[in-house]
Amino acid sequence: MFLTLPLVVVLGVVVVLLVRKSGLRPSHAVAAVLLGFYLHDSTLAPTISEAVQGVADVIGGISP
């Protein structure tokens, strides 16, 4: 059985874990979120999206 989680949820969990365990400060997490919002509106957004999709395809193509 395969579970599909949106990338946003996975990244959210990673940020929460980094804040709790690795000393990432909440202000740094907020800065990263704001950077993501500004990148979404930039000309780099399609390139970043294609790169993330390519990595997801490679990871999804790995058979156990």
Coordinates of C-alpha atoms in Angstrom, one line a residue, residues 3-64:
L3 CA 0.6 6.6 0.8
T4 CA 1.0 9.8 -1.1
L5 CA 1.8 12.9 1.0
P6 CA 2.0 16.3 -0.5
L7 CA 5.4 17.8 -0.5
V8 CA 4.2 20.7 1.6
V9 CA 3.2 18.3 4.4
V10 CA 6.6 16.6 4.3
L11 CA 8.5 19.8 4.3
G12 CA 6.3 21.1 7.2
V13 CA 7.2 18.1 9.3
V14 CA 10.9 18.6 8.5
V15 CA 10.7 22.2 9.6
V16 CA 8.9 21.3 12.9
L17 CA 11.5 18.6 13.6
L18 CA 14.3 21.1 12.9
V19 CA 12.8 23.7 15.2
R20 CA 12.4 21.1 18.0
K21 CA 15.6 19.0 17.7
S22 CA 18.2 20.9 15.7
G23 CA 18.0 24.4 17.2
L24 CA 16.4 26.1 14.2
R25 CA 14.8 29.2 15.5
P26 CA 11.2 30.0 14.7
S27 CA 12.3 33.3 13.2
H28 CA 14.5 31.3 10.7
A29 CA 11.6 29.0 9.8
V30 CA 9.4 32.1 9.2
A31 CA 12.1 33.6 7.0
A32 CA 12.3 30.3 5.0
V33 CA 8.5 30.3 4.5
L34 CA 8.5 33.9 3.4
L35 CA 11.3 33.1 0.9
G36 CA 9.2 30.3 -0.4
F37 CA 6.3 32.7 -1.0
Y38 CA 8.5 35.2 -2.8
L39 CA 10.1 32.4 -4.9
H40 CA 6.7 31.3 -5.9
D41 CA 6.1 34.6 -7.7
S42 CA 9.5 34.8 -9.2
T43 CA 10.7 33.7 -12.7
L44 CA 12.6 30.8 -11.0
A45 CA 9.3 29.1 -9.9
P46 CA 8.9 27.0 -13.0
T47 CA 12.5 25.8 -13.0
I48 CA 12.3 24.9 -9.3
S49 CA 9.0 23.1 -9.8
E50 CA 10.5 21.1 -12.7
A51 CA 13.6 20.2 -10.6
V52 CA 11.5 19.1 -7.7
Q53 CA 9.2 17.0 -10.0
G54 CA 12.3 15.4 -11.6
V55 CA 13.7 14.4 -8.2
A56 CA 10.2 13.1 -7.1
D57 CA 10.1 11.0 -10.4
V58 CA 13.5 9.6 -9.7
I59 CA 12.7 8.7 -6.1
G60 CA 9.3 7.2 -7.2
G61 CA 11.1 5.1 -9.9
I62 CA 13.3 3.4 -7.3
S63 CA 12.0 -0.1 -6.8
P64 CA 12.5 -1.8 -3.5

